[in-house]
Coordinates of C-alpha atoms in Angstrom, one line a residue:
X1 CA 23.7 -41.2 5.2
X2 CA 24.9 -38.2 3.0
X3 CA 26.9 -36.0 5.5
X4 CA 27.8 -32.4 5.0
X5 CA 31.0 -31.7 6.9
X6 CA 32.6 -28.4 7.7
X7 CA 36.1 -28.4 8.3
X8 CA 36.8 -31.5 6.4
X9 CA 40.4 -30.7 5.5
X10 CA 41.3 -29.5 9.2
X11 CA 43.2 -31.6 12.0
X12 CA 39.9 -33.3 13.1
X13 CA 37.8 -33.1 9.9
X14 CA 40.1 -34.9 8.1
X15 CA 40.1 -37.7 10.6
X16 CA 36.4 -37.8 10.5
X17 CA 36.1 -38.3 6.8
X18 CA 37.6 -41.7 6.6
X19 CA 35.8 -42.5 9.9
X20 CA 32.5 -41.6 8.1
X21 CA 33.3 -43.6 4.7
X22 CA 34.5 -46.4 6.6
X23 CA 31.1 -46.8 8.0
X24 CA 29.3 -46.5 4.9
X25 CA 28.3 -42.9 4.8
X26 CA 28.7 -40.4 2.0
X27 CA 30.6 -37.1 2.8
X28 CA 30.3 -33.7 1.2
X29 CA 33.2 -31.5 2.6
X30 CA 33.2 -27.8 2.9
X31 CA 36.4 -26.4 1.0
X32 CA 37.3 -22.6 0.9
X33 CA 40.6 -23.2 -1.0
X34 CA 41.9 -25.2 -3.8
X35 CA 44.2 -27.2 -1.6
X36 CA 41.4 -27.8 0.8
X37 CA 39.3 -29.2 -1.9
X38 CA 42.3 -31.3 -3.3
X39 CA 42.7 -32.9 0.1
X40 CA 39.0 -33.4 0.5
X41 CA 38.7 -35.3 -2.9
X42 CA 41.7 -37.1 -2.1
X43 CA 40.1 -38.6 1.0
X44 CA 37.2 -39.8 -1.2
X45 CA 34.7 -37.3 -0.3
X46 CA 32.7 -34.9 -2.5
X47 CA 33.8 -31.2 -2.5
X48 CA 31.5 -28.5 -2.0
X49 CA 33.1 -25.0 -2.2
X50 CA 32.4 -22.0 0.0
X51 CA 33.3 -20.9 3.5
X52 CA 31.8 -20.3 6.9
X53 CA 30.2 -16.7 5.8
X54 CA 28.7 -18.1 2.7
X55 CA 25.2 -18.7 4.4
X56 CA 23.4 -19.3 1.2
X57 CA 25.8 -22.2 0.4
X58 CA 25.7 -23.6 4.1
X59 CA 21.8 -23.7 3.9
X60 CA 22.1 -25.4 0.4
X61 CA 24.4 -28.1 1.4
X62 CA 22.6 -28.8 4.6
X63 CA 19.3 -28.8 2.9
X64 CA 20.7 -31.4 0.4
X65 CA 22.2 -33.6 3.3
X66 CA 20.9 -36.4 5.8
X67 CA 22.9 -34.7 8.6
X68 CA 25.5 -32.0 9.1
X69 CA 28.8 -32.2 11.2
X70 CA 30.1 -28.7 12.0
X71 CA 33.9 -28.8 13.1
X72 CA 35.0 -25.8 10.9
X73 CA 36.0 -22.7 13.1
X74 CA 38.0 -19.4 12.2
X75 CA 41.0 -19.6 14.6
X76 CA 42.1 -16.0 14.7
X77 CA 43.2 -15.4 18.3
X78 CA 43.2 -11.6 17.7
X79 CA 39.2 -11.7 16.7
X80 CA 37.9 -14.4 18.6
X81 CA 34.7 -12.7 19.6
X82 CA 33.8 -12.1 15.8
X83 CA 34.6 -15.9 14.8
X84 CA 32.1 -16.8 17.5
X85 CA 29.8 -14.7 15.8
X86 CA 30.7 -16.3 12.4
X87 CA 29.9 -19.7 14.5
X88 CA 26.7 -18.7 15.6
X89 CA 25.2 -17.5 12.1
X90 CA 26.7 -20.9 10.6
X91 CA 24.8 -22.9 13.3
X92 CA 21.4 -21.0 13.1
X93 CA 21.7 -21.6 9.2
X94 CA 22.0 -25.3 9.5
X95 CA 19.2 -25.1 12.2
X96 CA 16.8 -23.6 9.7
X97 CA 17.7 -25.8 6.9
X98 CA 17.1 -28.9 9.1
X99 CA 14.0 -27.8 11.1
X100 CA 11.5 -30.0 11.8
X101 CA 13.3 -33.0 9.8
X102 CA 14.4 -34.9 12.8
X103 CA 17.9 -35.0 10.8
X104 CA 21.3 -34.8 12.9
X105 CA 23.4 -31.8 13.7
X106 CA 26.5 -32.6 15.3
X107 CA 28.6 -29.4 16.3
X108 CA 32.4 -29.2 17.8
X109 CA 32.5 -26.9 21.0
X110 CA 35.2 -25.8 23.3
X111 CA 35.6 -27.2 26.8
X112 CA 33.7 -25.9 29.5
X113 CA 36.9 -24.3 31.1
X114 CA 36.4 -25.9 34.5
X115 CA 36.1 -29.3 36.0
X116 CA 32.7 -30.6 34.8
X117 CA 30.6 -33.0 33.3
X118 CA 28.1 -33.3 30.4
X119 CA 25.4 -32.1 32.6
X120 CA 27.1 -28.9 33.5
X121 CA 26.3 -25.5 31.3
X122 CA 29.2 -23.7 29.6
X123 CA 29.9 -20.6 31.8
X124 CA 30.7 -17.1 29.9
X125 CA 33.9 -16.5 32.1
X126 CA 35.5 -19.7 30.9
X127 CA 38.2 -20.3 28.5
X128 CA 36.5 -20.6 24.9
X129 CA 33.3 -18.7 25.9
X130 CA 33.2 -17.2 22.6
X131 CA 31.8 -20.6 21.3
X132 CA 29.3 -20.9 24.0
X133 CA 26.2 -19.0 22.1
X134 CA 26.6 -21.5 19.2
X135 CA 26.7 -24.4 21.6
X136 CA 23.4 -23.1 23.2
X137 CA 21.7 -22.6 20.0
X138 CA 22.5 -25.9 18.7
X139 CA 21.4 -27.7 21.8
X140 CA 18.0 -25.3 21.7
X141 CA 17.4 -26.8 18.1
X142 CA 16.2 -29.8 19.6
X143 CA 13.1 -28.1 20.3
X144 CA 12.5 -27.4 16.5
X145 CA 12.9 -30.8 15.3
X146 CA 16.6 -31.1 14.8
X147 CA 18.6 -34.0 16.3
X148 CA 21.2 -31.9 17.7
X149 CA 24.2 -32.6 19.6
X150 CA 27.3 -30.9 20.9
X151 CA 30.7 -32.3 21.1
X152 CA 32.7 -30.6 23.7
X153 CA 36.3 -31.2 22.8
X154 CA 39.3 -31.3 25.2
X155 CA 41.7 -28.3 25.2
X156 CA 44.4 -30.8 23.9
X157 CA 43.2 -32.8 20.7
X158 CA 46.3 -34.5 20.0
X159 CA 48.1 -36.6 17.3
X160 CA 50.1 -36.6 14.5
X161 CA 49.7 -33.2 12.4
X162 CA 48.4 -31.4 15.9
X163 CA 48.8 -27.6 15.5
X164 CA 47.0 -26.8 18.7
X165 CA 48.1 -25.6 22.4
X166 CA 50.6 -28.4 22.9
X167 CA 52.8 -27.4 19.8
X168 CA 52.4 -23.9 21.2
X169 CA 53.9 -24.8 24.3
X170 CA 56.6 -26.9 22.6
X171 CA 57.4 -23.6 20.7
X172 CA 57.3 -21.6 23.6
X173 CA 59.7 -23.8 25.5
X174 CA 62.2 -23.8 22.7
X175 CA 62.0 -20.1 22.4
X176 CA 62.3 -19.6 26.0
X177 CA 64.9 -22.2 27.0
X178 CA 62.9 -23.6 29.9
X179 CA 59.7 -25.6 29.9
X180 CA 57.4 -23.8 32.3
X181 CA 54.3 -24.7 34.5
X182 CA 52.3 -22.5 36.6
X183 CA 52.3 -22.6 40.3
X184 CA 52.7 -26.4 41.7
X185 CA 51.4 -27.6 38.0
X186 CA 48.7 -29.7 39.7
X187 CA 45.7 -28.1 37.5
X188 CA 44.7 -30.6 34.9
X189 CA 44.0 -30.4 31.2
X190 CA 41.7 -32.9 29.5
X191 CA 42.9 -34.7 26.4
X192 CA 41.7 -36.8 23.5
X193 CA 43.4 -38.5 20.4
X194 CA 42.0 -37.0 17.2
X195 CA 41.0 -40.3 16.1
X196 CA 39.1 -41.2 19.0
X197 CA 37.3 -37.7 18.6
X198 CA 36.7 -38.6 14.9
X199 CA 34.8 -41.9 16.2
X200 CA 32.8 -39.9 18.7
X201 CA 31.6 -37.5 16.0
X202 CA 30.4 -40.3 13.8
X203 CA 28.7 -41.9 16.9
X204 CA 26.8 -38.7 17.7
X205 CA 25.7 -38.4 14.0
X206 CA 24.2 -42.0 14.1
X207 CA 22.7 -42.2 17.6
X208 CA 23.0 -39.1 20.1
X209 CA 19.7 -38.2 21.4
X210 CA 18.5 -34.6 20.5
X211 CA 19.7 -31.8 22.7
X212 CA 22.7 -34.0 24.1
X213 CA 26.0 -32.5 25.1
X214 CA 28.9 -34.9 24.9
X215 CA 32.4 -34.8 26.1
X216 CA 35.3 -35.6 23.6
X217 CA 37.6 -36.6 26.8
X218 CA 39.7 -39.6 27.0
X219 CA 42.4 -38.4 29.6
X220 CA 40.2 -36.9 32.1
X221 CA 42.9 -34.6 33.5
X222 CA 46.6 -34.5 32.6
X223 CA 48.6 -32.4 35.2
X224 CA 50.1 -29.3 33.4
X225 CA 53.3 -30.1 35.2
X226 CA 53.3 -33.8 33.6
X227 CA 52.9 -32.0 30.3
X228 CA 55.6 -29.4 31.1
X229 CA 57.9 -32.4 32.1
X230 CA 57.6 -34.3 29.0
X231 CA 58.2 -31.4 27.1
X232 CA 61.4 -30.4 29.1
X233 CA 63.0 -33.9 28.7
X234 CA 62.5 -34.2 24.9
X235 CA 63.9 -30.6 24.6
X236 CA 66.5 -31.1 26.9
X237 CA 65.8 -27.9 28.5
X238 CA 65.1 -27.3 32.5
X239 CA 61.4 -27.6 33.9
X240 CA 60.6 -24.5 36.1
X241 CA 57.4 -23.3 37.8
X242 CA 56.4 -19.7 37.4
X243 CA 53.7 -17.8 39.1
X244 CA 50.4 -16.7 37.5
X245 CA 51.8 -13.1 37.5
X246 CA 54.6 -14.3 35.2
X247 CA 52.4 -16.7 33.0
X248 CA 51.1 -13.9 30.8
X249 CA 54.7 -12.7 29.9
X250 CA 56.1 -16.1 29.4
X251 CA 53.2 -17.9 27.5
X252 CA 51.3 -14.9 26.1
X253 CA 47.4 -15.5 25.7
X254 CA 48.3 -19.2 26.4
X255 CA 48.8 -18.2 30.2
X256 CA 45.3 -17.9 30.8
X257 CA 44.4 -21.3 29.5
X258 CA 47.1 -23.2 31.0
X259 CA 46.6 -21.8 34.5
X260 CA 42.9 -23.4 34.2
X261 CA 41.8 -26.5 36.0
X262 CA 39.6 -28.2 33.4
X263 CA 39.5 -31.9 34.4
X264 CA 36.2 -33.2 32.7
X265 CA 34.3 -36.6 32.8
X266 CA 33.0 -38.4 29.7
X267 CA 31.2 -41.2 31.8
X268 CA 27.8 -40.0 30.3
X269 CA 29.1 -39.9 26.8
X270 CA 30.6 -43.4 27.0
X271 CA 27.3 -44.9 28.5
X272 CA 25.3 -42.9 26.0
X273 CA 26.8 -43.8 22.8
X274 CA 29.2 -46.9 23.6
X275 CA 32.3 -44.7 23.0
X276 CA 35.3 -46.3 24.0
X277 CA 38.7 -44.4 23.3
X278 CA 41.7 -46.8 22.2
X279 CA 44.4 -44.5 21.0
X280 CA 47.1 -43.1 23.2
X281 CA 46.8 -40.6 25.8
X282 CA 48.5 -37.3 25.6
X283 CA 51.6 -38.2 27.5
X284 CA 52.1 -41.4 25.7
X285 CA 51.6 -39.6 22.3
X286 CA 54.4 -36.8 23.5
X287 CA 56.7 -39.7 24.6
X288 CA 56.5 -41.2 21.0
X289 CA 58.5 -38.2 19.9
X290 CA 56.6 -37.1 16.7
X291 CA 55.9 -33.7 18.6
X292 CA 59.6 -33.1 18.7
X293 CA 60.7 -34.3 15.2
X294 CA 60.8 -30.8 13.7
X295 CA 60.1 -27.2 15.3
X296 CA 56.3 -27.1 16.4
X297 CA 54.2 -25.3 13.8
X298 CA 51.2 -23.7 15.1
X299 CA 47.9 -22.8 13.0
X300 CA 48.0 -19.6 11.1
X301 CA 45.7 -16.7 11.6
X302 CA 42.3 -17.0 10.0
X303 CA 42.6 -20.7 9.4
X304 CA 39.2 -22.7 9.0
X305 CA 39.3 -26.3 10.6

């Protein structure tokens, strides 16, 4: 299958490329910079130069493919609603190119922001709600002859090279001199290793029924206190509880996310596609030490993955 992949040089996309090529697929990766193009080519994929706002380029690449996996997103926390609108337009463009063909479109989405199964709808008040319109539009494409599916990713997609929420928590603990959790720390975050997530995207491309909502969840719910305790132990700083009222001052925007209980099931996903996560869980991955080898580095604003 010839697969057009957005975010091909990003944290998750760069794991999807070898997952696809190893299964005999041909990959065409979207690259907006010379560095991204070089990385994609080095991974054995064909390069398509462009960006998410180049709708004509996206349409042409999708039309020339046997399927599309869309993982790119503009991670600029100062304008997430704008990023959500760019994401929605990209999904609409892919839908128009694939309409009536029965070809697959798999998109990455945020988690539901609460304890949930695959049958639960995303809610507007949840963390990551700026991505909900794109998810809804993708699932609706099933009625227009597109074999569309959505992979709702855990808030912690972890592994070497991670630049998401966990490295942010580590950086905050370094800067504040304490590793904090909110309240009693019993609220839970689901997690998945990036290589297990990449495997799920391939399985969805190959076999997910039209209109499927899938959960990229290996650890159904890791207590946030357990995350804080591992960070504190590796950094040699105290582990403390703070109130929800103190959280925004301590964590910044991340306070709202770190206070949520988002345990999520992937039972339906596993049964539907035969997905079997085999990589280390979040706590085991943190205990391996690579997150603490160098100061945590977070994604720069405007980066597309």
